[in-house]
Amino acid sequence: MSDHREPPAMPVQAFEPPYYLAVFTAVRTADQDGYRETNARLEDSVRSIPGYLGMDYAQSPAGLAITVAYFRDAEALDRWRTDLEHRAAQRRGRAQWYRSYSLHVAKVERSHGFTREG
Amino acid sequence: MSDHREPPAMPVQAFEPPYYLAVFTAVRTADQDGYRETNARLEDSVRSIPGYLGMDYAQSPAGLAITVAYFRDAEALDRWRTDLEHRAAQRRGRAQWYRSYSLHVAKVERSHGFTREG
């Protein structure tokens, strides 16, 4: 189902606020030509950005895909937003891959994590 | 796969900032007794909160579940955070349903939406 590399089944941790996150929610079209390759390149690219903290990804059976990317500060997120290959992928996404999407860029004010013992 | 009512395959829209969101990412345990019923009640409950804007949900094949809930303001989100049944479910979640989770509460500063024409 996932076109992403299978992520480890662990959520990205809660960091010390403030930090930033971008929630990208999308429903894709039937034409996914080139999506997988572009996505793999972009995943490598975002990892190289100083201040990139991690990414959560999941897709529902009905086809809703949620990506949450975490960044240490607004500068790191802005560097990702304005990355040239990312911008080209955004244009191609609107032209070809996405039926509908929403982007929410937000500053984390509070966070909390839990991991079961043992 | 989903224990949630099957959502329509449309992302929650981008609203006019500022607004709030809570990203809840979780990996569940093998013991999901009572989870589905509690979750259905909580979904009804959150919808009754003034200022609740919507919720996106997806789960990866590897078992990472992402829920993003959107609220008009900090007061609406706080009302959800302190809801008594929600708090009881949080305690039961730590005791029984969740292996690991992260919660990120954030104020949206920028948003953008796209829907294909025709």
CSV table of C-alpha atoms in Angstrom, one decimal, chain A residues 1-2 6-15 19-21 23 25-27 29 55-68 70 74 77-78 81 92-117, chain B residues 1-2 6-15 19-21 23 25-27 29 55-68 70 74 77-78 81 92-117:
chain,number,residue,atom,x,y,z
A,1,MET,CA,0.0,0.0,0.0
A,2,SER,CA,2.7,2.5,1.0
A,6,GLU,CA,8.3,1.0,5.1
A,7,PRO,CA,8.9,3.1,8.2
A,8,PRO,CA,9.8,1.5,11.5
A,9,ALA,CA,6.6,1.2,13.6
A,10,MET,CA,7.7,3.8,16.1
A,11,PRO,CA,6.3,7.3,16.2
A,12,VAL,CA,8.8,10.3,16.0
A,13,GLN,CA,9.4,11.3,19.6
A,14,ALA,CA,8.1,14.4,21.4
A,15,PHE,CA,10.8,17.0,21.4
A,19,TYR,CA,9.7,23.3,17.4
A,20,TYR,CA,7.9,23.2,14.1
A,21,LEU,CA,5.9,20.6,12.2
A,23,VAL,CA,1.1,18.3,8.4
A,25,THR,CA,-2.7,15.4,4.1
A,26,ALA,CA,-3.5,14.2,0.6
A,27,VAL,CA,-5.6,12.0,-1.6
A,29,THR,CA,-5.0,10.5,-8.3
A,55,MET,CA,8.8,12.3,9.8
A,56,ASP,CA,5.7,10.2,10.5
A,57,TYR,CA,3.8,8.7,7.6
A,58,ALA,CA,0.6,6.6,7.3
A,59,GLN,CA,-2.1,6.0,4.7
A,60,SER,CA,-5.7,4.9,5.4
A,61,PRO,CA,-7.4,2.1,3.4
A,62,ALA,CA,-9.7,4.8,1.9
A,63,GLY,CA,-6.6,6.5,0.5
A,64,LEU,CA,-6.0,9.4,2.8
A,65,ALA,CA,-2.2,9.8,3.3
A,66,ILE,CA,-0.8,11.8,6.3
A,67,THR,CA,2.7,13.0,6.5
A,68,VAL,CA,4.0,14.9,9.5
A,70,TYR,CA,9.2,17.8,12.3
A,74,ALA,CA,11.3,27.9,11.3
A,77,LEU,CA,11.3,24.2,7.8
A,78,ASP,CA,11.7,27.2,5.4
A,81,ARG,CA,9.8,24.6,1.8
A,92,ARG,CA,4.1,18.1,-10.5
A,93,GLY,CA,1.9,17.0,-7.5
A,94,ARG,CA,-0.7,19.6,-8.4
A,95,ALA,CA,-0.5,18.7,-12.1
A,96,GLN,CA,-0.5,14.9,-11.8
A,97,TRP,CA,-0.4,13.1,-8.4
A,98,TYR,CA,-2.8,14.8,-6.1
A,99,ARG,CA,-6.6,15.0,-6.2
A,100,SER,CA,-6.7,17.1,-3.0
A,101,TYR,CA,-4.4,18.1,-0.3
A,102,SER,CA,-4.0,20.3,2.7
A,103,LEU,CA,-0.9,21.7,4.3
A,104,HIS,CA,-0.8,23.0,7.9
A,105,VAL,CA,2.5,24.5,9.2
A,106,ALA,CA,2.5,24.9,13.0
A,107,LYS,CA,4.7,25.8,15.9
A,108,VAL,CA,4.6,23.2,18.7
A,109,GLU,CA,3.8,24.6,22.1
A,110,ARG,CA,3.4,21.5,24.1
A,111,SER,CA,4.4,17.9,23.6
A,112,HIS,CA,4.3,14.6,25.5
A,113,GLY,CA,5.6,11.1,24.9
A,114,PHE,CA,5.0,7.6,26.3
A,115,THR,CA,6.8,4.3,25.8
A,116,ARG,CA,5.8,1.1,27.6
A,117,GLU,CA,8.3,-0.4,29.9
B,1,MET,CA,-7.3,-2.5,9.4
B,2,SER,CA,-8.9,0.7,10.8
B,6,GLU,CA,-14.0,4.6,7.7
B,7,PRO,CA,-13.4,8.2,7.0
B,8,PRO,CA,-14.2,9.8,3.7
B,9,ALA,CA,-11.1,10.0,1.6
B,10,MET,CA,-10.8,13.8,1.8
B,11,PRO,CA,-8.3,15.6,3.9
B,12,VAL,CA,-9.6,18.1,6.5
B,13,GLN,CA,-9.3,21.5,4.8
B,14,ALA,CA,-6.8,24.2,5.4
B,15,PHE,CA,-8.4,26.9,7.6
B,19,TYR,CA,-5.9,27.7,14.6
B,20,TYR,CA,-4.6,24.7,16.6
B,21,LEU,CA,-3.9,21.1,15.9
B,23,VAL,CA,-0.9,15.4,16.3
B,25,THR,CA,1.1,9.2,16.7
B,26,ALA,CA,0.9,5.8,18.2
B,27,VAL,CA,1.8,2.1,18.0
B,29,THR,CA,-0.3,-3.3,21.8
B,55,MET,CA,-9.9,15.1,12.3
B,56,ASP,CA,-7.6,13.2,9.9
B,57,TYR,CA,-6.7,9.6,10.6
B,58,ALA,CA,-4.5,7.0,8.9
B,59,GLN,CA,-2.6,3.9,9.9
B,60,SER,CA,0.4,2.4,8.2
B,61,PRO,CA,0.8,-1.3,7.4
B,62,ALA,CA,3.6,-1.4,10.0
B,63,GLY,CA,1.1,-0.2,12.6
B,64,LEU,CA,1.9,3.5,13.1
B,65,ALA,CA,-1.4,5.3,13.6
B,66,ILE,CA,-1.6,9.1,13.0
B,67,THR,CA,-4.5,11.2,14.2
B,68,VAL,CA,-4.5,15.0,13.6
B,70,TYR,CA,-8.0,20.5,14.4
B,74,ALA,CA,-6.6,27.0,22.4
B,77,LEU,CA,-8.4,22.2,22.3
B,78,ASP,CA,-8.1,22.6,26.1
B,81,ARG,CA,-7.7,17.8,26.6
B,92,ARG,CA,-6.5,3.2,29.9
B,93,GLY,CA,-4.4,3.8,26.8
B,94,ARG,CA,-1.2,3.9,28.8
B,95,ALA,CA,-2.2,0.9,30.8
B,96,GLN,CA,-3.4,-1.3,28.0
B,97,TRP,CA,-3.7,-0.1,24.4
B,98,TYR,CA,-0.5,1.8,23.5
B,99,ARG,CA,3.0,0.5,23.2
B,100,SER,CA,4.3,4.0,22.4
B,101,TYR,CA,2.9,7.3,21.5
B,102,SER,CA,3.8,11.0,20.9
B,103,LEU,CA,1.6,14.0,21.2
B,104,HIS,CA,2.4,17.4,19.6
B,105,VAL,CA,0.1,20.3,20.2
B,106,ALA,CA,0.8,23.2,17.9
B,107,LYS,CA,-0.5,26.6,16.7
B,108,VAL,CA,-1.0,26.8,12.9
B,109,GLU,CA,0.8,29.8,11.4
B,110,ARG,CA,0.4,29.0,7.7
B,111,SER,CA,-1.9,26.8,5.7
B,112,HIS,CA,-2.7,25.9,2.1
B,113,GLY,CA,-5.2,23.7,0.3
B,114,PHE,CA,-5.5,22.3,-3.2
B,115,THR,CA,-8.4,20.5,-4.8
B,116,ARG,CA,-8.3,19.4,-8.4
B,117,GLU,CA,-10.8,20.9,-10.8
